[in-house]
PDB file of C-alpha atoms in Angstrom:
ATOM      1  CA  MET A   1      -0.004  -0.071   0.072  1.00 86.00           C
ATOM      2  CA  ALA A   2       1.286   3.476  -0.858  1.00 96.00           C
ATOM      3  CA  ARG A   3       0.692   6.679   0.899  1.00 97.00           C
ATOM      4  CA  TYR A   4      -0.159   9.911  -1.232  1.00 98.00           C
ATOM      5  CA  LEU A   5      -0.611  13.460  -0.183  1.00 98.00           C
ATOM      6  CA  LEU A   6      -2.898  15.835  -2.268  1.00 98.00           C
ATOM      7  CA  LEU A   7      -2.561  19.563  -1.686  1.00 98.00           C
ATOM      8  CA  CYS A   8      -5.252  22.185  -2.575  1.00 97.00           C
ATOM      9  CA  TRP A   9      -6.082  25.559  -1.165  1.00 95.00           C
ATOM     10  CA  ARG A  10      -9.766  24.236  -0.789  1.00 95.00           C
ATOM     11  CA  ASP A  11     -11.743  21.117  -0.929  1.00 94.00           C
ATOM     12  CA  SER A  12     -15.306  20.544  -2.445  1.00 93.00           C
ATOM     13  CA  SER A  13     -17.068  21.113   0.847  1.00 93.00           C
ATOM     14  CA  HIS A  14     -15.580  24.727   1.029  1.00 93.00           C
ATOM     15  CA  PRO A  15     -18.185  27.434   0.446  1.00 89.00           C
ATOM     16  CA  GLN A  16     -15.834  28.488  -2.472  1.00 87.00           C
ATOM     17  CA  GLY A  17     -14.862  25.053  -3.653  1.00 86.00           C
ATOM     18  CA  GLY A  18     -15.300  24.297  -7.326  1.00 84.00           C
ATOM     19  CA  GLY A  19     -14.235  22.026 -10.117  1.00 86.00           C
ATOM     20  CA  SER A  20     -10.483  22.018  -9.301  1.00 90.00           C
ATOM     21  CA  GLU A  21     -11.293  20.592  -5.919  1.00 94.00           C
ATOM     22  CA  ARG A  22     -13.658  17.861  -7.247  1.00 93.00           C
ATOM     23  CA  TYR A  23     -11.038  16.756  -9.812  1.00 95.00           C
ATOM     24  CA  LEU A  24      -8.433  16.167  -7.140  1.00 97.00           C
ATOM     25  CA  GLU A  25     -11.030  14.453  -4.905  1.00 97.00           C
ATOM     26  CA  HIS A  26     -11.830  12.153  -7.767  1.00 95.00           C
ATOM     27  CA  ILE A  27      -8.239  11.168  -8.040  1.00 96.00           C
ATOM     28  CA  GLY A  28      -8.068  10.508  -4.450  1.00 97.00           C
ATOM     29  CA  ARG A  29     -11.106   8.482  -4.474  1.00 97.00           C
ATOM     30  CA  TYR A  30      -9.659   6.400  -7.236  1.00 96.00           C
ATOM     31  CA  LEU A  31      -6.207   5.736  -5.132  1.00 98.00           C
ATOM     32  CA  ALA A  32      -8.143   5.085  -1.990  1.00 98.00           C
ATOM     33  CA  ALA A  33     -10.445   2.620  -3.735  1.00 97.00           C
ATOM     34  CA  SER A  34      -7.346   0.778  -5.009  1.00 97.00           C
ATOM     35  CA  GLY A  35      -6.267   0.310  -1.551  1.00 97.00           C
ATOM     36  CA  HIS A  36      -3.795   3.223  -0.921  1.00 98.00           C
ATOM     37  CA  GLU A  37      -3.644   5.678   2.081  1.00 97.00           C
ATOM     38  CA  VAL A  38      -4.737   9.227   0.731  1.00 98.00           C
ATOM     39  CA  VAL A  39      -4.395  12.416   2.743  1.00 98.00           C
ATOM     40  CA  PHE A  40      -6.052  15.573   1.450  1.00 98.00           C
ATOM     41  CA  ARG A  41      -4.432  18.842   3.039  1.00 98.00           C
ATOM     42  CA  THR A  42      -6.362  21.981   2.671  1.00 97.00           C
ATOM     43  CA  ALA A  43      -7.654  25.031   4.282  1.00 97.00           C
ATOM     44  CA  LYS A  44      -9.991  25.328   7.133  1.00 96.00           C
ATOM     45  CA  TYR A  45     -13.324  27.081   6.775  1.00 95.00           C
ATOM     46  CA  ARG A  46     -16.045  28.049   9.529  1.00 94.00           C
ATOM     47  CA  GLY A  47     -17.729  25.017  10.633  1.00 94.00           C
ATOM     48  CA  ALA A  48     -15.251  22.410   8.914  1.00 94.00           C
ATOM     49  CA  LYS A  49     -13.668  19.786  11.007  1.00 96.00           C
ATOM     50  CA  ARG A  50      -9.946  19.659  11.179  1.00 97.00           C
ATOM     51  CA  VAL A  51      -9.770  16.021  10.466  1.00 97.00           C
ATOM     52  CA  GLU A  52     -12.451  14.309   8.620  1.00 96.00           C
ATOM     53  CA  VAL A  53     -12.530  10.961   6.577  1.00 97.00           C
ATOM     54  CA  SER A  54     -14.809  10.887   3.567  1.00 95.00           C
ATOM     55  CA  GLU A  55     -15.025   8.207   0.748  1.00 95.00           C
ATOM     56  CA  GLY A  56     -11.391   6.758   2.029  1.00 96.00           C
ATOM     57  CA  ILE A  57      -9.710  10.161   1.952  1.00 98.00           C
ATOM     58  CA  THR A  58      -8.499  11.773   5.151  1.00 98.00           C
ATOM     59  CA  PHE A  59      -9.033  15.487   4.909  1.00 98.00           C
ATOM     60  CA  ARG A  60      -6.558  17.497   7.242  1.00 98.00           C
ATOM     61  CA  ARG A  61      -7.476  21.023   7.406  1.00 97.00           C
ATOM     62  CA  GLY A  62      -5.538  23.986   8.663  1.00 96.00           C
ATOM     63  CA  GLY A  63      -4.896  27.817   7.740  1.00 95.00           C
ATOM     64  CA  ARG A  64      -7.049  30.175   5.804  1.00 92.00           C
ATOM     65  CA  ARG A  65      -6.819  31.664   2.279  1.00 87.00           C
ATOM     66  CA  LEU A  66      -3.111  32.565   2.637  1.00 87.00           C
ATOM     67  CA  THR A  67      -1.911  30.768   5.680  1.00 95.00           C
ATOM     68  CA  VAL A  68      -2.949  27.368   4.009  1.00 97.00           C
ATOM     69  CA  TYR A  69       0.268  27.365   2.222  1.00 96.00           C
ATOM     70  CA  PRO A  70       2.843  27.689   4.862  1.00 96.00           C
ATOM     71  CA  ARG A  71       0.615  25.518   7.206  1.00 96.00           C
ATOM     72  CA  ALA A  72       0.785  22.929   4.702  1.00 96.00           C
ATOM     73  CA  CYS A  73       4.573  23.119   4.479  1.00 95.00           C
ATOM     74  CA  LEU A  74       4.949  22.693   8.217  1.00 96.00           C
ATOM     75  CA  PHE A  75       2.733  19.760   7.946  1.00 96.00           C
ATOM     76  CA  LEU A  76       4.992  18.226   5.368  1.00 95.00           C
ATOM     77  CA  LEU A  77       8.238  18.968   7.427  1.00 95.00           C
ATOM     78  CA  ARG A  78       6.545  17.163  10.436  1.00 95.00           C
ATOM     79  CA  GLU A  79       5.508  14.104   8.288  1.00 95.00           C
ATOM     80  CA  ARG A  80       8.907  13.852   6.878  1.00 94.00           C
ATOM     81  CA  ALA A  81      10.656  14.016  10.322  1.00 94.00           C
ATOM     82  CA  ALA A  82       8.049  11.318  11.704  1.00 93.00           C
ATOM     83  CA  ALA A  83       8.979   9.182   8.548  1.00 91.00           C
ATOM     84  CA  ARG A  84      12.679   9.495   9.364  1.00 92.00           C
ATOM     85  CA  MET A  85      12.114   8.418  12.971  1.00 92.00           C
ATOM     86  CA  GLY A  86       9.994   5.495  11.699  1.00 91.00           C
ATOM     87  CA  ARG A  87       6.830   6.580  13.348  1.00 92.00           C
ATOM     88  CA  ARG A  88       4.793   6.610  10.049  1.00 89.00           C
ATOM     89  CA  GLU A  89       5.311   5.620   6.564  1.00 92.00           C
ATOM     90  CA  ALA A  90       6.746   8.366   4.165  1.00 93.00           C
ATOM     91  CA  PHE A  91       4.611   9.770   1.210  1.00 96.00           C
ATOM     92  CA  SER A  92       5.032   7.932  -1.951  1.00 96.00           C
ATOM     93  CA  ALA A  93       4.022  10.894  -4.059  1.00 97.00           C
ATOM     94  CA  VAL A  94       2.535  14.397  -3.663  1.00 98.00           C
ATOM     95  CA  ILE A  95       0.275  16.343  -5.923  1.00 98.00           C
ATOM     96  CA  ASP A  96       0.557  20.000  -5.449  1.00 98.00           C
ATOM     97  CA  THR A  97      -2.396  21.882  -6.825  1.00 98.00           C
ATOM     98  CA  GLN A  98      -1.270  25.181  -8.441  1.00 97.00           C
ATOM     99  CA  ASN A  99      -4.423  27.387  -8.271  1.00 94.00           C
ATOM    100  CA  GLY A 100      -2.215  30.375  -9.365  1.00 93.00           C
ATOM    101  CA  VAL A 101       0.275  29.694  -6.629  1.00 95.00           C
ATOM    102  CA  PRO A 102       1.595  26.398  -5.724  1.00 97.00           C
ATOM    103  CA  PHE A 103       2.613  25.129  -2.211  1.00 97.00           C
ATOM    104  CA  PHE A 104       6.183  24.368  -3.411  1.00 97.00           C
ATOM    105  CA  ALA A 105       5.925  20.980  -1.698  1.00 96.00           C
ATOM    106  CA  ALA A 106       8.857  19.638  -3.584  1.00 94.00           C
ATOM    107  CA  ALA A 107      11.147  21.714  -1.289  1.00 91.00           C
ATOM    108  CA  ALA A 108       9.594  20.162   1.963  1.00 91.00           C
ATOM    109  CA  SER A 109       8.237  16.648   0.965  1.00 90.00           C
ATOM    110  CA  GLY A 110      11.204  14.758   0.032  1.00 89.00           C
ATOM    111  CA  ALA A 111       8.725  12.637  -2.248  1.00 94.00           C
ATOM    112  CA  PRO A 112       8.134  12.731  -5.941  1.00 96.00           C
ATOM    113  CA  THR A 113       5.861  15.678  -6.599  1.00 97.00           C
ATOM    114  CA  ILE A 114       3.304  16.294  -9.359  1.00 98.00           C
ATOM    115  CA  VAL A 115       2.285  19.868 -10.075  1.00 98.00           C
ATOM    116  CA  LEU A 116      -1.401  20.013 -11.001  1.00 98.00           C
ATOM    117  CA  THR A 117      -2.794  23.266 -12.697  1.00 97.00           C
ATOM    118  CA  HIS A 118      -6.071  23.507 -14.615  1.00 95.00           C
ATOM    119  CA  HIS A 119      -5.189  26.774 -16.535  1.00 93.00           C
ATOM    120  CA  CYS A 120      -2.873  29.759 -16.198  1.00 94.00           C
ATOM    121  CA  HIS A 121      -4.141  32.920 -14.599  1.00 92.00           C
ATOM    122  CA  ARG A 122      -2.646  35.582 -16.824  1.00 90.00           C
ATOM    123  CA  GLU A 123      -6.064  37.278 -17.297  1.00 86.00           C
ATOM    124  CA  GLN A 124      -7.427  36.495 -13.771  1.00 87.00           C
ATOM    125  CA  TRP A 125      -4.510  38.100 -11.764  1.00 91.00           C
ATOM    126  CA  PRO A 126      -5.450  41.821 -12.362  1.00 89.00           C
ATOM    127  CA  VAL A 127      -8.570  41.255 -10.179  1.00 85.00           C
ATOM    128  CA  ALA A 128      -6.209  41.102  -6.942  1.00 86.00           C
ATOM    129  CA  GLY A 129      -4.824  44.525  -7.639  1.00 90.00           C
ATOM    130  CA  PRO A 130      -1.797  45.780  -9.215  1.00 91.00           C
ATOM    131  CA  ILE A 131       0.831  44.860  -6.665  1.00 94.00           C
ATOM    132  CA  LEU A 132      -0.488  41.316  -5.904  1.00 92.00           C
ATOM    133  CA  ALA A 133      -1.263  40.698  -9.443  1.00 93.00           C
ATOM    134  CA  ARG A 134       2.444  41.300 -10.349  1.00 96.00           C
ATOM    135  CA  PHE A 135       3.783  39.256  -7.672  1.00 96.00           C
ATOM    136  CA  GLY A 136       1.374  36.343  -8.250  1.00 95.00           C
ATOM    137  CA  TRP A 137       1.916  36.318 -11.953  1.00 96.00           C
ATOM    138  CA  TRP A 138       5.662  36.393 -11.417  1.00 97.00           C
ATOM    139  CA  ILE A 139       5.436  33.251  -9.166  1.00 97.00           C
ATOM    140  CA  GLU A 140       3.158  31.408 -11.554  1.00 97.00           C
ATOM    141  CA  SER A 141       4.827  32.407 -14.903  1.00 97.00           C
ATOM    142  CA  ARG A 142       8.704  32.548 -13.656  1.00 97.00           C
ATOM    143  CA  LEU A 143       9.492  31.163 -10.372  1.00 98.00           C
ATOM    144  CA  SER A 144       7.230  27.931 -10.524  1.00 98.00           C
ATOM    145  CA  PRO A 145       8.467  26.872 -13.886  1.00 97.00           C
ATOM    146  CA  LEU A 146      11.846  27.288 -12.740  1.00 97.00           C
ATOM    147  CA  VAL A 147      11.691  25.623  -9.447  1.00 96.00           C
ATOM    148  CA  HIS A 148       9.522  22.805 -11.030  1.00 97.00           C
ATOM    149  CA  ARG A 149      11.427  22.353 -14.216  1.00 95.00           C
ATOM    150  CA  ARG A 150      12.328  18.624 -13.570  1.00 95.00           C
ATOM    151  CA  ARG A 151       8.871  17.878 -12.199  1.00 97.00           C
ATOM    152  CA  GLN A 152       5.979  16.252 -13.764  1.00 98.00           C
ATOM    153  CA  TRP A 153       3.144  18.478 -14.744  1.00 98.00           C
ATOM    154  CA  LEU A 154      -0.488  17.709 -15.126  1.00 98.00           C
ATOM    155  CA  THR A 155      -3.244  19.692 -16.783  1.00 98.00           C
ATOM    156  CA  VAL A 156      -6.754  19.175 -18.172  1.00 97.00           C
ATOM    157  CA  SER A 157      -6.427  20.539 -21.877  1.00 96.00           C
ATOM    158  CA  GLN A 158      -4.287  20.904 -24.708  1.00 97.00           C
ATOM    159  CA  PRO A 159      -4.377  24.674 -24.661  1.00 96.00           C
ATOM    160  CA  SER A 160      -3.383  24.731 -21.022  1.00 97.00           C
ATOM    161  CA  ALA A 161      -0.399  22.418 -21.709  1.00 97.00           C
ATOM    162  CA  ALA A 162       0.693  24.686 -24.673  1.00 97.00           C
ATOM    163  CA  GLU A 163       0.403  27.782 -22.483  1.00 97.00           C
ATOM    164  CA  LEU A 164       2.603  25.998 -19.661  1.00 97.00           C
ATOM    165  CA  ALA A 165       5.161  25.286 -22.378  1.00 97.00           C
ATOM    166  CA  THR A 166       5.388  29.140 -23.335  1.00 97.00           C
ATOM    167  CA  LEU A 167       6.310  29.654 -19.642  1.00 96.00           C
ATOM    168  CA  GLY A 168       9.030  27.345 -19.866  1.00 96.00           C
ATOM    169  CA  VAL A 169       7.854  24.062 -18.534  1.00 97.00           C
ATOM    170  CA  PRO A 170       9.286  21.327 -20.926  1.00 97.00           C
ATOM    171  CA  ALA A 171       6.600  19.700 -22.971  1.00 96.00           C
ATOM    172  CA  ALA A 172       8.118  16.277 -22.294  1.00 97.00           C
ATOM    173  CA  HIS A 173       6.982  16.978 -18.637  1.00 98.00           C
ATOM    174  CA  ILE A 174       3.389  18.019 -19.311  1.00 98.00           C
ATOM    175  CA  ALA A 175       0.578  15.220 -19.301  1.00 98.00           C
ATOM    176  CA  VAL A 176      -3.015  16.036 -20.047  1.00 98.00           C
ATOM    177  CA  ILE A 177      -5.925  14.294 -18.169  1.00 96.00           C
ATOM    178  CA  ARG A 178      -9.196  15.959 -19.010  1.00 95.00           C
ATOM    179  CA  ASN A 179     -12.105  16.713 -16.867  1.00 91.00           C
ATOM    180  CA  GLY A 180     -14.891  14.038 -16.818  1.00 85.00           C
ATOM    181  CA  VAL A 181     -18.484  14.599 -16.783  1.00 82.00           C
ATOM    182  CA  ASP A 182     -20.885  13.091 -14.273  1.00 80.00           C
ATOM    183  CA  PRO A 183     -23.447  10.990 -15.499  1.00 82.00           C
ATOM    184  CA  VAL A 184     -27.223  12.129 -15.721  1.00 80.00           C
ATOM    185  CA  PRO A 185     -28.660  11.625 -12.029  1.00 81.00           C
ATOM    186  CA  ALA A 186     -31.230   8.516 -12.072  1.00 83.00           C
ATOM    187  CA  GLY A 187     -34.843   9.646 -12.893  1.00 82.00           C
ATOM    188  CA  ILE A 188     -33.816  12.843 -14.939  1.00 81.00           C
ATOM    189  CA  SER A 189     -34.348  12.731 -18.474  1.00 78.00           C
ATOM    190  CA  ALA A 190     -31.380  13.676 -20.717  1.00 71.00           C
ATOM    191  CA  GLY A 191     -33.706  15.293 -23.158  1.00 72.00           C
ATOM    192  CA  THR A 192     -34.326  14.623 -26.757  1.00 73.00           C
ATOM    193  CA  PRO A 193     -33.862  16.682 -30.009  1.00 70.00           C
ATOM    194  CA  ALA A 194     -37.669  17.666 -29.776  1.00 68.00           C
ATOM    195  CA  GLU A 195     -37.002  19.209 -26.582  1.00 74.00           C
ATOM    196  CA  ARG A 196     -34.370  21.592 -27.804  1.00 78.00           C
ATOM    197  CA  ALA A 197     -34.917  25.288 -27.496  1.00 81.00           C
ATOM    198  CA  PRO A 198     -36.422  26.942 -30.544  1.00 82.00           C
ATOM    199  CA  GLY A 199     -33.516  29.210 -31.183  1.00 86.00           C
ATOM    200  CA  PRO A 200     -29.908  29.328 -30.668  1.00 93.00           C
ATOM    201  CA  ARG A 201     -28.705  29.276 -27.061  1.00 93.00           C
ATOM    202  CA  LEU A 202     -25.489  29.841 -25.138  1.00 94.00           C
ATOM    203  CA  VAL A 203     -24.771  28.642 -21.515  1.00 94.00           C
ATOM    204  CA  VAL A 204     -22.111  29.836 -19.146  1.00 93.00           C
ATOM    205  CA  LEU A 205     -21.761  27.522 -16.109  1.00 89.00           C
ATOM    206  CA  SER A 206     -19.612  29.291 -13.421  1.00 85.00           C
ATOM    207  CA  ARG A 207     -19.242  30.448  -9.972  1.00 82.00           C
ATOM    208  CA  LEU A 208     -20.192  34.201 -10.239  1.00 86.00           C
ATOM    209  CA  VAL A 209     -17.029  36.011  -8.987  1.00 81.00           C
ATOM    210  CA  PRO A 210     -14.990  38.515 -10.579  1.00 84.00           C
ATOM    211  CA  HIS A 211     -12.184  36.687 -11.712  1.00 79.00           C
ATOM    212  CA  LYS A 212     -14.284  34.428 -13.844  1.00 85.00           C
ATOM    213  CA  HIS A 213     -15.000  37.150 -16.375  1.00 86.00           C
ATOM    214  CA  VAL A 214     -18.618  36.211 -16.931  1.00 91.00           C
ATOM    215  CA  GLU A 215     -18.839  39.693 -18.542  1.00 91.00           C
ATOM    216  CA  ASP A 216     -16.975  38.151 -21.580  1.00 93.00           C
ATOM    217  CA  ALA A 217     -20.007  36.128 -22.540  1.00 94.00           C
ATOM    218  CA  LEU A 218     -22.142  39.203 -22.224  1.00 94.00           C
ATOM    219  CA  SER A 219     -19.817  41.035 -24.679  1.00 95.00           C
ATOM    220  CA  LEU A 220     -19.899  37.957 -27.127  1.00 96.00           C
ATOM    221  CA  LEU A 221     -23.512  38.057 -26.918  1.00 95.00           C
ATOM    222  CA  ALA A 222     -23.763  41.732 -27.954  1.00 95.00           C
ATOM    223  CA  GLU A 223     -21.451  40.977 -30.916  1.00 96.00           C
ATOM    224  CA  LEU A 224     -23.660  38.090 -32.137  1.00 96.00           C
ATOM    225  CA  LEU A 225     -27.217  39.655 -31.738  1.00 96.00           C
ATOM    226  CA  PRO A 226     -27.047  41.678 -34.959  1.00 95.00           C
ATOM    227  CA  ASP A 227     -26.647  38.730 -36.825  1.00 94.00           C
ATOM    228  CA  SER A 228     -28.530  36.163 -34.587  1.00 94.00           C
ATOM    229  CA  PRO A 229     -31.365  38.195 -33.015  1.00 94.00           C
ATOM    230  CA  ASP A 230     -33.029  35.145 -31.374  1.00 94.00           C
ATOM    231  CA  LEU A 231     -29.996  34.123 -29.746  1.00 95.00           C
ATOM    232  CA  ARG A 232     -30.251  33.804 -25.859  1.00 95.00           C
ATOM    233  CA  LEU A 233     -27.679  33.481 -22.930  1.00 95.00           C
ATOM    234  CA  ASP A 234     -28.226  31.521 -19.886  1.00 94.00           C
ATOM    235  CA  VAL A 235     -25.822  32.213 -17.077  1.00 95.00           C
ATOM    236  CA  ILE A 236     -26.100  29.530 -14.446  1.00 93.00           C
ATOM    237  CA  GLY A 237     -23.946  29.905 -11.145  1.00 85.00           C
ATOM    238  CA  GLY A 238     -23.948  31.421  -7.766  1.00 76.00           C
TER     239      GLY A 238
END
């Protein structure tokens, strides 16, 4: 049995959790179902348990939006020291989720580390303000590719892989594992061609927060309406 550590700034139960967290938890459930020990280190939020086991994954929470990163590194150092003293098994591998900023787990874990990123945040950083945006983008575009140049990278699409390559990540070190789609829940019809909307429709499914730039869909709608007056846009999210 191997022991794996998954690092992410949130988990799917977090009020601001989303697709990135679900993706990582799917990996964790697969590993746990295969008989391995899986630890998911993430931030704590109001009402959350510090330690919780769900579907074979042990969730360990500590820190908030920013302090989750140093707290996770301290956790890694403690775990590494405990493994050296024979008190517990060392981690076999670590997945470091880079949601703009990585945990830099490779420096503390002593285990093979995979850097997981869903996309680059070039267009999203400005929402954080000019100073933090410059610093964050420098970490994501310069420091992380340099520090992790010999590590395995994982992303979810070919465009994201291509953008990582432009930042200096060796293409040979980038693997693509695409997002899956949940099956239609039992008892709900998937629909038929006869039930399609009479006119053209666009759909945006997203958390409604500034950095998701949902307004881009509104701009696109405005451009298309003169040629497609029946076009409708549905924005789904919260």
